[in-house]
XYZ file of C-alpha atoms in Angstrom:
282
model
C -25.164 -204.234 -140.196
C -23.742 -200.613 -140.343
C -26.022 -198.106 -139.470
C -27.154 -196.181 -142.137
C -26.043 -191.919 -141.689
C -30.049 -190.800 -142.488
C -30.995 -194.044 -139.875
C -28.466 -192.524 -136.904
C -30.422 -189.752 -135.637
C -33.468 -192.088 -134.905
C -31.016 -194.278 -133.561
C -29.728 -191.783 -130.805
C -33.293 -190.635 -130.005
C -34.388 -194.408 -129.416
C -36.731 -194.315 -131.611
C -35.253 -197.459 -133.387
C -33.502 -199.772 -131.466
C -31.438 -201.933 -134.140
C -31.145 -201.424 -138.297
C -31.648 -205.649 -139.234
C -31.421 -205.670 -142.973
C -31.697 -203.634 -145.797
C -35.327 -204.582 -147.153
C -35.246 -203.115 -150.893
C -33.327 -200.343 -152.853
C -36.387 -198.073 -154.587
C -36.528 -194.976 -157.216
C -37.660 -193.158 -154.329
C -36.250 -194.549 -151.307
C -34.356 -197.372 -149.577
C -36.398 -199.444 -147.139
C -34.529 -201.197 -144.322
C -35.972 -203.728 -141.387
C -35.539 -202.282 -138.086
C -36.025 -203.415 -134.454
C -38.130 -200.852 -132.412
C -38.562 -201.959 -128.804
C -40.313 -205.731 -129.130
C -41.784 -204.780 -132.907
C -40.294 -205.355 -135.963
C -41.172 -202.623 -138.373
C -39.974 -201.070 -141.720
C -38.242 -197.791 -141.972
C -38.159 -196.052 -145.575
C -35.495 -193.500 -146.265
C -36.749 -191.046 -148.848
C -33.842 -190.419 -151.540
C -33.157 -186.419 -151.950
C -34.925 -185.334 -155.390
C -32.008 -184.930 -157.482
C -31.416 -188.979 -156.659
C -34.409 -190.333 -157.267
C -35.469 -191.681 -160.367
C -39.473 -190.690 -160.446
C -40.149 -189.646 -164.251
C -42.524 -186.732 -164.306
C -42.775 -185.913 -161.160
C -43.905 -182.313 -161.990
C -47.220 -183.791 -163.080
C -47.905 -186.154 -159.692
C -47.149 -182.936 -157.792
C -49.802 -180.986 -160.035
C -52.796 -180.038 -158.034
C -51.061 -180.354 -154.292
C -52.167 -178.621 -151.250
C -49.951 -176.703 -149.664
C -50.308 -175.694 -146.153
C -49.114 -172.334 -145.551
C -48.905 -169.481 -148.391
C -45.045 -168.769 -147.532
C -43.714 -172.342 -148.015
C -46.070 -171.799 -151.090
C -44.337 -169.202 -152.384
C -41.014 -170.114 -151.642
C -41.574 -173.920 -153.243
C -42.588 -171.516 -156.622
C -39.326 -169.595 -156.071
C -37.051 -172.531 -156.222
C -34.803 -171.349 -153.473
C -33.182 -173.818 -151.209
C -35.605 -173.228 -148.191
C -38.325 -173.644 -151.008
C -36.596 -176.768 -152.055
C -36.810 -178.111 -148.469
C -40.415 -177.752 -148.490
C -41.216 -179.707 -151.395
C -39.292 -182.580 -149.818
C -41.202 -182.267 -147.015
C -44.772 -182.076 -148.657
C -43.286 -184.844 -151.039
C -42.796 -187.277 -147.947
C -45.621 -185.824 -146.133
C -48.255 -187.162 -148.764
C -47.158 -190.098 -148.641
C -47.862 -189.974 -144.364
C -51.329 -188.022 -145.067
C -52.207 -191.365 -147.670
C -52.062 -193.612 -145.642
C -53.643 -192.667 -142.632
C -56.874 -191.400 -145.046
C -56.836 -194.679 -146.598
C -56.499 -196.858 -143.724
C -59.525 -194.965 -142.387
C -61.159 -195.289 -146.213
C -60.871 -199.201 -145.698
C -57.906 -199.585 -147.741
C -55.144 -201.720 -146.470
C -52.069 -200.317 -146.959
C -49.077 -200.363 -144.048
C -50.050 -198.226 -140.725
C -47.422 -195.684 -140.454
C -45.963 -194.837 -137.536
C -43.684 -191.340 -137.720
C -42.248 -189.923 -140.149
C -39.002 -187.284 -139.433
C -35.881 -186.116 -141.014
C -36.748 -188.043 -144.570
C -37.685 -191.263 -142.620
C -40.710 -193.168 -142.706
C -41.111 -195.813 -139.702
C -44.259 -197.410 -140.450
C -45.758 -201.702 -140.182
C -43.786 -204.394 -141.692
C -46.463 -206.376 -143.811
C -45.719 -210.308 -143.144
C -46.634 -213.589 -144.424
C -48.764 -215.868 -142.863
C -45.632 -217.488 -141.373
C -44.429 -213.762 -140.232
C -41.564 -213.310 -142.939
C -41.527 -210.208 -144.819
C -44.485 -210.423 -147.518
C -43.898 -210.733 -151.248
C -44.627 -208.672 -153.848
C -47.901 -209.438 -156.117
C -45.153 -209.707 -159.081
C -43.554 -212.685 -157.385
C -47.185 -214.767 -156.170
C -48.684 -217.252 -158.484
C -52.458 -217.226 -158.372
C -54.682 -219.672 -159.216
C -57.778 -218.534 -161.834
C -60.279 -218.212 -158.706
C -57.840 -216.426 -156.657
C -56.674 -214.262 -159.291
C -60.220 -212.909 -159.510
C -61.174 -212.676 -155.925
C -58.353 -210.513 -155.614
C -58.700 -208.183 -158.674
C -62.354 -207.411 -157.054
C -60.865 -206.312 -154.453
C -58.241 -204.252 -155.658
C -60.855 -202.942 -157.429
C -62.922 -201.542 -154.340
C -60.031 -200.090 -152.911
C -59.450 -198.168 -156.184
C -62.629 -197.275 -155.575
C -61.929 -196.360 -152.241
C -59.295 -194.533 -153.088
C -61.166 -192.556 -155.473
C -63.892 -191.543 -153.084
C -61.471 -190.518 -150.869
C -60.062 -188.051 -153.461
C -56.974 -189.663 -154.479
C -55.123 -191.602 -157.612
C -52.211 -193.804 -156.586
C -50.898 -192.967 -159.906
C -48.108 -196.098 -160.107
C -50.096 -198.903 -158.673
C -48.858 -202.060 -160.290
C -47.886 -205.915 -159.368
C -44.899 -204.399 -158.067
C -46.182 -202.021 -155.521
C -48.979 -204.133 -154.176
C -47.183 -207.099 -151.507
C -49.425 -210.020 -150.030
C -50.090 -211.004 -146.377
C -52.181 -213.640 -144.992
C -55.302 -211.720 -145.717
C -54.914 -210.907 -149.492
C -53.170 -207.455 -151.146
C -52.063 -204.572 -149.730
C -50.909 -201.528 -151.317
C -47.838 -199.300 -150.951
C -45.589 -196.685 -152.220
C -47.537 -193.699 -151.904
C -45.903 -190.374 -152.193
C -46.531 -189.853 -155.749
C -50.338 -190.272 -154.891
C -52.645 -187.590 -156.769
C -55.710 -185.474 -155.930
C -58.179 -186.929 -158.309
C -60.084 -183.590 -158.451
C -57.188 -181.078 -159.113
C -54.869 -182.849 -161.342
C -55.409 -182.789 -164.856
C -53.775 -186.255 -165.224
C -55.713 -187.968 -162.435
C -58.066 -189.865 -164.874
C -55.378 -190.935 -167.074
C -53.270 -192.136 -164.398
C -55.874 -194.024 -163.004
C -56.664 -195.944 -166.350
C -53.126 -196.955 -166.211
C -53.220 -197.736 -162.878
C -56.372 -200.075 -163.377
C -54.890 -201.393 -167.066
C -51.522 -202.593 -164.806
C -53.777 -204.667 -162.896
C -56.393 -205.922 -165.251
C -53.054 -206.906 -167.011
C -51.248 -208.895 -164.172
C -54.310 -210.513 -163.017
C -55.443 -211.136 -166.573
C -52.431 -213.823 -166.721
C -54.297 -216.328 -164.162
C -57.985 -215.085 -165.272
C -57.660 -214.007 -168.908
C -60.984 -213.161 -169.142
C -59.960 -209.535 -166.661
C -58.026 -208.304 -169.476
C -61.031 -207.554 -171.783
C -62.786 -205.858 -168.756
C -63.382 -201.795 -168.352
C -63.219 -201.092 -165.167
C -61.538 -198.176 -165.403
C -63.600 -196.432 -167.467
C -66.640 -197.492 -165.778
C -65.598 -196.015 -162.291
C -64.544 -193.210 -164.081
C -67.875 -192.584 -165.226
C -69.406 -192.882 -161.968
C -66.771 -190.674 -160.025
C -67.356 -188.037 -162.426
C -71.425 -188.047 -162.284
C -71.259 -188.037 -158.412
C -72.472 -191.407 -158.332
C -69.520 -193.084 -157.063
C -69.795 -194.760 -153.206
C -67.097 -196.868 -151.469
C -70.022 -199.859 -151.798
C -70.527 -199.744 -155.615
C -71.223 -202.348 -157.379
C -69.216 -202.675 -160.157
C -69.765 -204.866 -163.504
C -66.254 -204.486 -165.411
C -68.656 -203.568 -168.787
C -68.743 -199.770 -170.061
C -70.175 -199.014 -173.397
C -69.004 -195.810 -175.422
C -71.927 -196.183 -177.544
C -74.245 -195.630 -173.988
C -71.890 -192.705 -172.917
C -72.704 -191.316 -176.634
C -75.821 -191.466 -176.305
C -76.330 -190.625 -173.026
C -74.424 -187.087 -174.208
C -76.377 -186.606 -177.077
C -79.817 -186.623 -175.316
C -78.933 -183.802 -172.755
C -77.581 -182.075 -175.793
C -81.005 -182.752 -177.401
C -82.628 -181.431 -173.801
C -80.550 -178.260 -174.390
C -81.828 -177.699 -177.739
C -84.741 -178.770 -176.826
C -85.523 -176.052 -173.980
C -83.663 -173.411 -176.146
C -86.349 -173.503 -178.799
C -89.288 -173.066 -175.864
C -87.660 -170.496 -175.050
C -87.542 -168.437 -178.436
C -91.261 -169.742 -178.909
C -92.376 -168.174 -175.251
C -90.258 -165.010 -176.058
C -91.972 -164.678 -179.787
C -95.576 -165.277 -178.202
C -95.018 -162.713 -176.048
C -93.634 -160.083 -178.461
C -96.186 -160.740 -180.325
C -98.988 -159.728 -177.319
C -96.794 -156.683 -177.174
């Protein structure tokens, strides 16, 4: 096929070989098959911001590191170096993701380089070695369905002990290999500490799968695990081993409030009693 223009550079530096197939057309990117030396890998071509079609993007971006003050400032500025930048960081998270993850036990593709608005990282196969299929497109049985959703939900878990919200996981940005799910598209990714939207996006993220996998295993719809790794993550009780039950209950959470609150009021009255007692000696 014709070499794409953003493809050529990597091209003449031989760091791809031969562009096989266009592999997808995204909101954020195009993703093409590509020969490099004796591998077959995947290279994604980030769209420029005013073509892709991300909704909200302000509120993924929320919270983001940035790694020197001056592309900081000029990002705030809006001026075209500072535009620059925010492509940059905007690819660049995606780069930073996986390599955290991978190490956090989470399998998503291993990335290879990532330069000029390209990302060459692994092509995730079948167990026949064709190019995987999305979770949207796999029929599960009842068994497998729930195997599965267990562990999607330890590496959500994962993912949150690592600090981060995918923030638009789904059946259509999870793909299957030989060896179960594996997740992708991350460069909307959020830091689950900074963002102010980070717990909302991960009850959506966690609803989108209790949802899909609720079709084979209807009983997953009706479960909150959300909420309850919520909970933990926010008490400090959260490991990448937890064991999770897919039950919360408000009512607990209530209560649970109510008796530090009765604690509180509890310790404020010793203390007026103590301070009385000893006006009184005085």
């Amino acid at each position: 096929m014709k070499i794409p223009k953003r493809l050529q550079p990597l091209v003449d530096d031989g760091l791809i070989d031969d562009v096989i197939r266009r592999l997808k057309s995204g909101k954020e990117a195009d993703v093409f098959i590509v020969r490099c030396g004796d591998e077959i890998r995947c290279a994604k071509v980030y769209k420029e911001a005013e073509k892709r079609n991300f909704k909200q993007a302000v509120h993924y971006q929320e919270g983001r590191k940035v790694r020197n003050s001056r592309d900081a400032r000029a990002m705030s500025k809006g001026s075209k170096f500072g535009r620059q930048q925010q492509e940059e960081a905007w690819q660049n998270t995606e780069v930073d993701a996986l390599y955290l993850l991978a190490k956090a036990g989470v399998r998503v593709p291993q990335p290879d380089i990532c330069l000029d608005g390209v990302l060459l990282m692994e092509l995730i196969t079948d167990e026949d070695g064709l190019v995987a299929p999305r979770l949207s497109d796999v029929i599960l049985t009842p068994e497998q369905a729930r195997a599965d959703h267990a562990l999607m939900m330890n590496y959500a878990v994962r993912m949150l002990c690592a600090g981060l919200v995918h923030g638009d996981l789904s059946e259509f940005n999870v793909l299957m290999d030989k060896d179960g799910p594996v997740i992708i598209d991350l460069p909307q990714v959020v830091d689950a500490a900074a963002n102010n939207h980070a717990k909302s996006m991960f009850e959506r993220d966690i609803g989108n799968l209790a949802e899909y996998y609720g079709q084979f295993a209807p009983e997953l719809r009706d479960s909150q695990y959300a909420k309850e790794i919520w909970a933990l993550y926010q008490e400090g009780n959260l490991t990448p081993d937890s064991v999770l039950s897919g039950r919360f209950s408000e009512l607990q959470k209530r209560a649970d409030v109510g008796s530090v609150l009765e604690e509180i009021q509890a310790a404020g009255e010793e203390h007026r009693r103590r301070m009385m007692a000893r006006n009184a000696e005085e």
